[in-house]
Short mmCIF file of C-alpha atoms and ligand atoms in Angstrom, two decimals:
data_model
loop_
_atom_site.label_atom_id
_atom_site.label_comp_id
_atom_site.label_asym_id
_atom_site.label_seq_id
_atom_site.Cartn_x
_atom_site.Cartn_y
_atom_site.Cartn_z
CA MET A 22 0.00 0.00 0.00
CA THR A 23 1.00 3.62 -0.35
CA VAL A 24 2.03 4.99 3.00
CA ALA A 25 0.85 8.54 3.55
CA LEU A 26 3.17 10.36 5.83
CA PHE A 27 1.94 13.60 7.25
CA GLY A 28 -0.45 16.50 7.15
CA ALA A 29 -3.45 16.38 4.92
CA CYS A 30 -1.40 15.78 1.80
CA GLU A 31 -2.25 13.33 -0.91
CA LYS A 32 1.07 13.61 -2.70
CA VAL A 33 4.33 13.61 -0.84
CA SER A 34 7.75 13.27 -2.37
CA ALA A 35 11.25 13.51 -1.07
CA MET A 36 12.98 16.82 -0.83
CA THR A 37 15.58 16.56 -3.51
CA GLY A 38 16.74 20.14 -3.95
CA GLY A 39 19.53 21.78 -2.05
CA ALA A 40 23.04 20.82 -1.16
CA THR A 41 22.11 17.80 0.95
CA ALA A 42 20.13 15.82 -1.61
CA GLY A 43 21.20 12.20 -1.82
CA SER A 44 23.66 12.47 1.04
CA GLU A 45 23.40 10.99 4.53
CA VAL A 46 21.96 13.86 6.50
CA VAL A 47 22.80 14.02 10.21
CA LEU A 48 21.77 17.04 12.25
CA GLU A 49 22.79 17.44 15.90
CA THR A 50 21.27 19.55 18.66
CA SER A 51 21.99 19.57 22.38
CA ARG A 52 19.66 16.61 23.08
CA LEU A 53 18.92 15.13 19.64
CA LEU A 54 20.32 13.56 16.52
CA LEU A 55 18.27 13.82 13.32
CA ARG A 56 19.34 11.20 10.81
CA PRO A 57 18.01 8.70 8.23
CA TRP A 58 15.59 6.01 9.42
CA ARG A 59 16.78 2.44 9.93
CA VAL A 60 14.54 -0.44 8.83
CA ALA A 61 14.37 -1.84 12.39
CA GLU A 62 12.74 1.43 13.48
CA ALA A 63 9.55 0.73 11.53
CA VAL A 64 8.02 -0.25 14.88
CA VAL A 65 8.35 3.36 16.01
CA GLN A 66 6.60 4.56 12.87
CA ARG A 67 3.80 2.02 13.51
CA GLU A 68 3.41 3.39 17.02
CA LEU A 69 3.07 6.91 15.60
CA TRP A 70 0.30 5.63 13.32
CA THR A 71 -1.56 4.01 16.20
CA GLU A 72 -1.41 7.17 18.29
CA ARG A 73 -2.89 9.56 15.72
CA ASP A 74 -5.76 11.75 16.72
CA PRO A 75 -9.18 10.40 15.64
CA ARG A 76 -9.74 13.66 13.72
CA VAL A 77 -6.84 12.81 11.36
CA PRO A 78 -8.20 11.59 7.98
CA PRO A 79 -8.46 7.82 7.42
CA HIS A 80 -5.59 7.62 4.90
CA ARG A 81 -3.24 8.49 7.76
CA ARG A 82 -4.75 6.02 10.24
CA ILE A 83 -4.35 2.24 10.57
CA ASN A 84 -7.10 0.70 8.41
CA ALA A 85 -9.48 -2.11 9.28
CA ASP A 86 -7.02 -4.68 7.89
CA GLY A 87 -4.23 -3.38 10.11
CA HIS A 88 -2.31 -1.60 7.34
CA PRO A 89 0.21 -0.19 7.25
CA THR A 90 1.79 -3.07 9.12
CA VAL A 91 5.31 -3.01 10.48
CA ALA A 92 6.32 -4.90 7.32
CA ASP A 93 4.72 -2.21 5.10
CA LEU A 94 6.61 0.46 6.98
CA GLU A 95 9.87 -1.49 6.82
CA GLU A 96 9.45 -1.65 3.06
CA SER A 97 8.78 2.07 2.88
CA ILE A 98 11.98 2.83 4.82
CA ARG A 99 13.93 0.46 2.58
CA THR A 100 12.68 1.98 -0.66
CA LYS A 101 11.69 5.56 0.01
CA GLN A 102 14.26 8.27 -0.38
CA LEU A 103 11.98 10.42 1.76
CA TRP A 104 13.19 8.70 4.91
CA SER A 105 16.84 9.41 4.16
CA THR A 106 16.73 12.90 2.70
CA GLY A 107 13.52 14.47 3.92
CA LEU A 108 11.81 13.24 7.05
CA LEU A 109 14.56 12.39 9.49
CA ALA A 110 14.35 10.09 12.50
CA VAL A 111 14.63 12.03 15.75
CA GLU A 112 16.90 10.16 18.17
CA ARG A 113 17.54 11.19 21.76
CA LYS A 114 21.28 11.25 22.37
CA ALA A 115 21.06 10.33 26.06
CA SER A 116 18.77 7.30 25.73
CA ARG A 117 19.47 6.52 22.03
CA ASP A 118 15.79 5.90 21.32
CA VAL A 119 13.91 7.17 18.27
CA ILE A 120 10.94 9.31 19.25
CA GLY A 121 9.50 10.43 15.90
CA TYR A 122 10.41 12.41 12.80
CA CYS A 123 11.08 15.95 11.72
CA GLY A 124 12.11 17.25 8.34
CA LEU A 125 11.17 18.68 4.99
CA VAL A 126 8.86 17.36 2.31
CA ASP A 127 7.83 18.63 -1.07
CA SER A 128 4.09 18.23 -0.71
CA GLY A 129 3.25 19.83 -4.01
CA ARG A 130 1.01 22.32 -2.21
CA GLY A 131 3.42 25.21 -2.06
CA PRO A 132 5.49 26.99 -4.69
CA GLU A 133 8.37 25.11 -6.34
CA GLY A 134 11.49 25.12 -4.16
CA GLU A 135 9.59 25.95 -0.97
CA PRO A 136 9.10 22.65 0.91
CA GLU A 137 7.02 22.00 4.01
CA LEU A 138 8.31 21.46 7.52
CA ALA A 139 6.71 18.37 9.11
CA PHE A 140 7.07 16.70 12.50
CA GLU A 141 5.42 14.04 14.62
CA LEU A 142 6.57 12.62 17.94
CA LEU A 143 5.45 9.79 20.23
CA CYS A 144 2.95 10.95 22.86
CA ARG A 145 5.15 9.89 25.74
CA VAL A 146 7.77 12.54 24.91
CA TRP A 147 5.45 15.48 24.26
CA ARG A 148 5.83 18.83 26.01
CA GLN A 149 9.57 18.61 26.61
CA GLY A 150 10.56 20.96 23.79
CA TYR A 151 11.77 18.22 21.42
CA ALA A 152 9.67 19.29 18.41
CA THR A 153 10.86 22.86 18.77
CA GLU A 154 14.49 21.78 19.12
CA ALA A 155 14.29 19.45 16.12
CA SER A 156 12.49 22.03 13.98
CA LEU A 157 15.14 24.67 14.65
CA ALA A 158 17.82 22.25 13.46
CA VAL A 159 15.82 21.54 10.30
CA LEU A 160 15.42 25.27 9.66
CA ASP A 161 19.22 25.72 9.86
CA TRP A 162 19.66 22.78 7.51
CA ALA A 163 17.15 24.24 5.05
CA ARG A 164 18.82 27.64 5.16
CA SER A 165 22.27 26.17 4.57
CA SER A 166 20.85 24.09 1.71
CA GLY A 167 19.79 27.28 -0.07
CA TYR A 168 16.06 27.39 0.62
CA GLU A 169 14.63 30.86 1.12
CA ARG A 170 11.13 30.07 2.37
CA LEU A 171 9.34 27.12 3.98
CA TRP A 172 5.68 26.28 4.51
CA ALA A 173 3.89 24.22 7.12
CA THR A 174 0.27 23.08 7.12
CA VAL A 175 -1.58 22.39 10.31
CA TRP A 176 -5.13 21.51 11.38
CA ASP A 177 -6.81 24.42 13.14
CA TRP A 178 -7.54 22.14 16.14
CA ASN A 179 -3.88 21.12 16.54
CA THR A 180 -2.91 23.54 19.30
CA ALA A 181 0.45 21.92 20.11
CA SER A 182 1.64 21.96 16.50
CA ARG A 183 0.46 25.55 15.97
CA ARG A 184 2.39 26.52 19.09
CA VAL A 185 5.58 24.80 17.85
CA LEU A 186 5.28 26.52 14.47
CA ALA A 187 4.81 29.91 16.14
CA LYS A 188 7.79 29.29 18.41
CA VAL A 189 10.08 28.61 15.44
CA GLY A 190 8.89 31.67 13.54
CA PHE A 191 6.10 30.54 11.21
CA THR A 192 3.22 32.92 10.67
CA GLU A 193 -0.27 32.05 9.53
CA THR A 194 -1.33 33.19 6.05
CA GLU A 195 -4.81 33.79 4.71
CA ARG A 196 -4.72 30.52 2.83
CA GLU A 197 -6.72 27.68 4.31
CA GLU A 198 -8.53 24.57 3.16
CA VAL A 199 -11.84 23.79 4.81
CA ASP A 200 -12.84 20.15 5.29
CA ALA A 201 -16.25 19.77 6.88
CA VAL A 202 -15.32 16.44 8.46
CA HIS A 203 -11.71 16.80 9.61
CA GLY A 204 -11.31 20.53 10.20
CA THR A 205 -9.60 23.41 8.51
CA THR A 206 -6.00 23.17 7.29
CA LEU A 207 -4.07 26.37 7.93
CA PHE A 208 -1.11 27.34 5.74
CA THR A 209 1.78 28.91 7.61
CA THR A 210 5.07 30.15 6.25
CA ARG A 211 8.52 31.28 7.32
CA ARG A 212 11.20 33.15 5.40
CA LEU A 213 14.71 31.81 6.13
C1 COA B 314 2.99 18.71 17.60
C2 COA B 314 4.03 17.88 18.36
C3 COA B 314 5.10 17.38 17.40
C4 COA B 314 4.66 18.78 19.44
O1 COA B 314 5.75 18.09 20.03
P1 COA B 314 6.38 18.56 21.42
O2 COA B 314 7.76 17.99 21.51
O3 COA B 314 5.43 18.29 22.51
O4 COA B 314 6.49 20.15 21.20
P2 COA B 314 7.26 21.19 22.14
O5 COA B 314 7.40 20.61 23.51
O6 COA B 314 8.48 21.64 21.43
O7 COA B 314 6.24 22.41 22.16
C5 COA B 314 4.86 22.18 22.37
C6 COA B 314 4.17 23.49 22.72
O8 COA B 314 2.76 23.33 22.60
C7 COA B 314 2.16 23.54 23.87
N1 COA B 314 1.05 22.60 23.97
C8 COA B 314 1.11 21.26 23.87
N2 COA B 314 -0.14 20.74 23.98
C9 COA B 314 -0.97 21.78 24.13
C10 COA B 314 -2.35 21.90 24.27
N3 COA B 314 -3.14 20.83 24.27
N4 COA B 314 -2.88 23.14 24.42
C11 COA B 314 -2.09 24.23 24.42
N5 COA B 314 -0.74 24.18 24.25
C12 COA B 314 -0.21 22.97 24.12
C13 COA B 314 3.25 23.28 24.87
O9 COA B 314 2.96 23.92 26.11
C14 COA B 314 4.44 23.91 24.15
O10 COA B 314 4.40 25.33 24.15
P3 COA B 314 5.26 26.20 25.23
O11 COA B 314 6.70 25.85 25.01
O12 COA B 314 4.93 27.61 24.87
O13 COA B 314 4.80 25.79 26.60
C15 COA B 314 3.36 16.67 19.05
O14 COA B 314 2.31 17.16 19.84
C16 COA B 314 2.85 15.65 18.06
O15 COA B 314 3.58 14.81 17.59
N6 COA B 314 1.54 15.73 17.71
C17 COA B 314 0.94 14.80 16.77
C18 COA B 314 1.47 14.98 15.37
C19 COA B 314 1.28 16.35 14.83
O16 COA B 314 0.35 17.04 15.21
N7 COA B 314 2.18 16.73 13.93
C20 COA B 314 2.12 18.01 13.29
C21 COA B 314 1.23 17.96 12.08
S1 COA B 314 1.04 19.62 11.41
#
């Protein structure tokens, strides 16, 4: 099956522009390493899927047949460039565990050459500043790769994500997409 990764996007492809394309990206912060996913870490991705808010659309939730399975996700790590050049695994340096992802994706929703910031972390590590810390590292990476502007989309009901985006300098635009069932997607942007 096709594994949808984040946001409300239908089409997600790896970020291939910039100086880091195709290389093994490793970003370091005081508490975190951001680096390509390893196949054995598919279990962490599966846990992220199981934890998603019920308001998230069905294509990003585990379906009635249990897909994506750990095997589906292993295959996606093995074959998808996205996991090595775009959405990086977030590893805690002290405990060496992977707690989610943060990175850039070309969702096709913004202008060419202006990718989206995306992040998702396991519930048990929320509210310790990890998403903010990881996002700031990704912003530095994007800037040094030559990007001049990023976008981020967020559900209007997602208070924590809106707060993270505000903390790292994104501002809300007038663009939004209204979905009567799942909520309104807000488009935010940040110049680098
Ligand atoms: C969004 C997410 C990545 C935030 O991760 P995190 O590591 O907890 O984020 P941080 O600790 O860096 O910052 C969270 C901020 O939101 C605030 N916050 C968290 N939950 C909140 C809530 N329910 N109401 C109000 N504020 C909230 C925190 O207080 C903090 O702000 P502060 O530093 O001003 O106190 C995490 O909640 C998550 O993975 N959510 C599910 C996936 C998701 O929504 N991804 C983004 C899609 S656009």
